[in-house]
Short mmCIF file of C-alpha atoms in Angstrom, two decimals:
data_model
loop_
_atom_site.label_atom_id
_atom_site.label_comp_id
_atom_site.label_asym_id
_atom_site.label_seq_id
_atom_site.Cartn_x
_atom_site.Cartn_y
_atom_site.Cartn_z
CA UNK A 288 110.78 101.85 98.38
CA UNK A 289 109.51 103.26 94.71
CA UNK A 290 108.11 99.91 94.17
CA UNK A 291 106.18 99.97 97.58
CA UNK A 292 104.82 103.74 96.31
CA UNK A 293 103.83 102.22 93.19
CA UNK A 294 101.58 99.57 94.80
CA UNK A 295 99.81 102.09 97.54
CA UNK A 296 99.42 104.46 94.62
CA UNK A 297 97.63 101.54 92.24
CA UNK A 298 95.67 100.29 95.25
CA UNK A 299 94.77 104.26 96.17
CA UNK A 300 93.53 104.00 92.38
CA UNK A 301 92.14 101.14 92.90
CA UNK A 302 89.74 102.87 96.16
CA UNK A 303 89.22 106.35 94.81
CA UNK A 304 87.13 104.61 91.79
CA UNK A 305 85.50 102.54 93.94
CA UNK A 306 84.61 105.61 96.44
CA UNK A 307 83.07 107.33 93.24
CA UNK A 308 81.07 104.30 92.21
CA UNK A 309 79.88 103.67 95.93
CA UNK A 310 78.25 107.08 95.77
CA UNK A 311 76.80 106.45 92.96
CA UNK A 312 75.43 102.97 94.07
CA UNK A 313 74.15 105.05 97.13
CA UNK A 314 72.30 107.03 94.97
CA UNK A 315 70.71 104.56 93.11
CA UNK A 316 69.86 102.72 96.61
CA UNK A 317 67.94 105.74 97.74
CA UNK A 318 66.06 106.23 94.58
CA UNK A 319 65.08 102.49 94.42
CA UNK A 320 63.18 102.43 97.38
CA UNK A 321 61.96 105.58 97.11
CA UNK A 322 60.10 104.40 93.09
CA UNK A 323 59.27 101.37 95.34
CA UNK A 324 57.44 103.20 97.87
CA UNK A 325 55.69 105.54 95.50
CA UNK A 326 54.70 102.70 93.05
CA UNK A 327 53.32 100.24 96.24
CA UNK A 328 50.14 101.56 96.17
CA UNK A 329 49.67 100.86 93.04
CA UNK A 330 51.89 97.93 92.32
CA UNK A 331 51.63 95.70 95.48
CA UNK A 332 52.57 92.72 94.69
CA UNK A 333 55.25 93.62 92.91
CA UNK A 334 57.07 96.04 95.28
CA UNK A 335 56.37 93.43 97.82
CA UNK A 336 58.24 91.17 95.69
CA UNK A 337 60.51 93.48 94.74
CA UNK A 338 61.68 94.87 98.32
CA UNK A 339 62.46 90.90 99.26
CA UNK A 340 64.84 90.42 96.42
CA UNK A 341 66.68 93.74 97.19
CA UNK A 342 68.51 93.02 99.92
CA UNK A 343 70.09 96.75 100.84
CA UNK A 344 69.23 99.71 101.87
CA UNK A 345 71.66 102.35 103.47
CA UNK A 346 71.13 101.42 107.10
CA UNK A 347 74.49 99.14 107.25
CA UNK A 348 75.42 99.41 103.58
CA UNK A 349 78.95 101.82 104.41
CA UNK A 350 79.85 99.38 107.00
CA UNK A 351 80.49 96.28 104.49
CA UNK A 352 83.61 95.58 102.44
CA UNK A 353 84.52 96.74 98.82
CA UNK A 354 83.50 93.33 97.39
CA UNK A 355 80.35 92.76 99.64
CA UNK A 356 79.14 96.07 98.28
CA UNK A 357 80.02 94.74 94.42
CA UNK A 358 77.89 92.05 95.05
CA UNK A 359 74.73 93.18 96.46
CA UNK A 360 74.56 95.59 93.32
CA UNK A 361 75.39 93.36 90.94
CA UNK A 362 72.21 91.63 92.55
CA UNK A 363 70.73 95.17 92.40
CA UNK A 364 71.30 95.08 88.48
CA UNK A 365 69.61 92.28 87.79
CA UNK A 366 66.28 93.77 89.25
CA UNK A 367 66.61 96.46 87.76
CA UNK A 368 64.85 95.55 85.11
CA UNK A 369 61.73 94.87 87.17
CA UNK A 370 62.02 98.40 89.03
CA UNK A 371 61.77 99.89 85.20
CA UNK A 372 58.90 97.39 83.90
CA UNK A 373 56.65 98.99 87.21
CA UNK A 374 55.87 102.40 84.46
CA UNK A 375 55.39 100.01 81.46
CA UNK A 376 53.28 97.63 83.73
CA UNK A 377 51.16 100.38 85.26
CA UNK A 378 51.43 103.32 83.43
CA UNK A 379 48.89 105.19 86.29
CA UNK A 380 52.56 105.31 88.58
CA UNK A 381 53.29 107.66 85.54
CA UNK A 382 50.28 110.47 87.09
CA UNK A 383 52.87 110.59 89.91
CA UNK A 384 55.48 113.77 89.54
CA UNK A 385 57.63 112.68 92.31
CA UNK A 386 57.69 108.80 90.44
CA UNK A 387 58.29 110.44 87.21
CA UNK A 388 61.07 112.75 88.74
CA UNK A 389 62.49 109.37 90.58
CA UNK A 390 62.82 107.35 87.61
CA UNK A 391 64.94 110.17 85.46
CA UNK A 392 67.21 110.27 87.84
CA UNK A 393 67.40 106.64 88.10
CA UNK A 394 68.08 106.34 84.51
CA UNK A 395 71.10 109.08 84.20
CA UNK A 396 72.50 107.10 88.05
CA UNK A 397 72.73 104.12 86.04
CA UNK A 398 74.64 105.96 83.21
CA UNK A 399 76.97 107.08 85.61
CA UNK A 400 77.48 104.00 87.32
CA UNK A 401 77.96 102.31 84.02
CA UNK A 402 81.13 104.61 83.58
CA UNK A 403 82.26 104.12 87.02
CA UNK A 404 82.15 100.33 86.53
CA UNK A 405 84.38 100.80 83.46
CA UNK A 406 86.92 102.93 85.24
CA UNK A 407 86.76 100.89 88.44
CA UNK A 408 87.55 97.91 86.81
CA UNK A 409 90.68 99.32 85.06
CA UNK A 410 91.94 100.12 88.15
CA UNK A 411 91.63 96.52 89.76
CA UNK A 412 92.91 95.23 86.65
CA UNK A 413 96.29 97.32 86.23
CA UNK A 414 96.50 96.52 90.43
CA UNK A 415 96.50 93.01 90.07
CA UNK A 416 98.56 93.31 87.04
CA UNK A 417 101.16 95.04 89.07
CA UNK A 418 100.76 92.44 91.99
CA UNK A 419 102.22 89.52 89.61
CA UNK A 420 105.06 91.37 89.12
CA UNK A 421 108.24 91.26 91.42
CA UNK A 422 108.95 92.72 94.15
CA UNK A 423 105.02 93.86 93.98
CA UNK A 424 104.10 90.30 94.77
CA UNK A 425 106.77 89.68 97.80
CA UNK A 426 105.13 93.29 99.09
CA UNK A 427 101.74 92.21 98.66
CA UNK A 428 101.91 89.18 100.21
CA UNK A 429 104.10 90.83 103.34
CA UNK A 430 100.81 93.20 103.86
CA UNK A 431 98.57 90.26 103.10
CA UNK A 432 96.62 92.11 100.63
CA UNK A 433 92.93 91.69 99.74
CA UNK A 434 91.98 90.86 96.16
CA UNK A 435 89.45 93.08 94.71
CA UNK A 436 86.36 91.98 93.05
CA UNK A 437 85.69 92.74 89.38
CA UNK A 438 82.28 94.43 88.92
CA UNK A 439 80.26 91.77 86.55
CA UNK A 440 79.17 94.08 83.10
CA UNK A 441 76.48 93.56 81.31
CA UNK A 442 75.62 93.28 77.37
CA UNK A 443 75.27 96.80 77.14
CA UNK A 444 78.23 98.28 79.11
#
């Protein structure tokens, strides 16, 4: 019975991180489109090109899994260098209070999310840690438990 504590409490570890990252990824879905939409005027082409190869927006986003959601924003990351080239590109987007406003709170998002990443992935790692051990694996297998995704870091996290 302790051991079967243990491995709900690692696993509700394990979901409260990933809640707080998820509202940060939220965040940083809402702000996206919204520096997309301001910039499209400007930046056509771009946007346009940019709105394809983001493949979320909220509508349906709460409904997928833990590791469908790691995905799409590790897609998400690797734009995001494009979404911050659209002010170096055309620095007119920078006239634009509301862009200007956007993009700050873009930046300190991705700060935040860059912590979250950190602590989420401590928590999957001391879970599946745990899982190997026994009787952690016998109960884990008995509640046929998921495996959760690592969240891909980059250079600078």
């Amino acid at each position: 019975m302790l051991e079967l504590k243990i491995f709900r409490d690692k696993k509700k570890l394990v979901i409260n991180n990933f809640k707080l990252l998820n509202k940060n990824f939220s965040k940083r879905i809402e702000l996206v489109w919204k520096i997309i939409n301001i910039a499209k005027p400007i930046a056509k082409l771009e946007c346009e090109a940019l709105e394809k190869e983001i493949k979320v927006d909220n509508d349906g986003y709460d409904e997928l899994s833990i590791n469908n959601k790691i995905v799409i924003n590790e897609e998400l990351d690797m734009s995001m260098k494009k979404i911050y080239f659209l002010s170096t590109a055309y620095p007119e987007v920078l006239n634009n209070q509301k862009y200007v406003k956007y993009e700050k709170e873009l930046v300190r998002c991705d700060k935040r999310i860059a912590k979250c990443k950190k602590k989420y992935n401590n928590a999957v790692k001391i879970y599946e840690n745990r899982k190997q051990i026994f009787p952690t694996n016998l109960i884990a297998w008995i509640f046929r438990d998921v495996n959760y995704k690592y969240y891909k870091l980059n250079e600078k996290e």
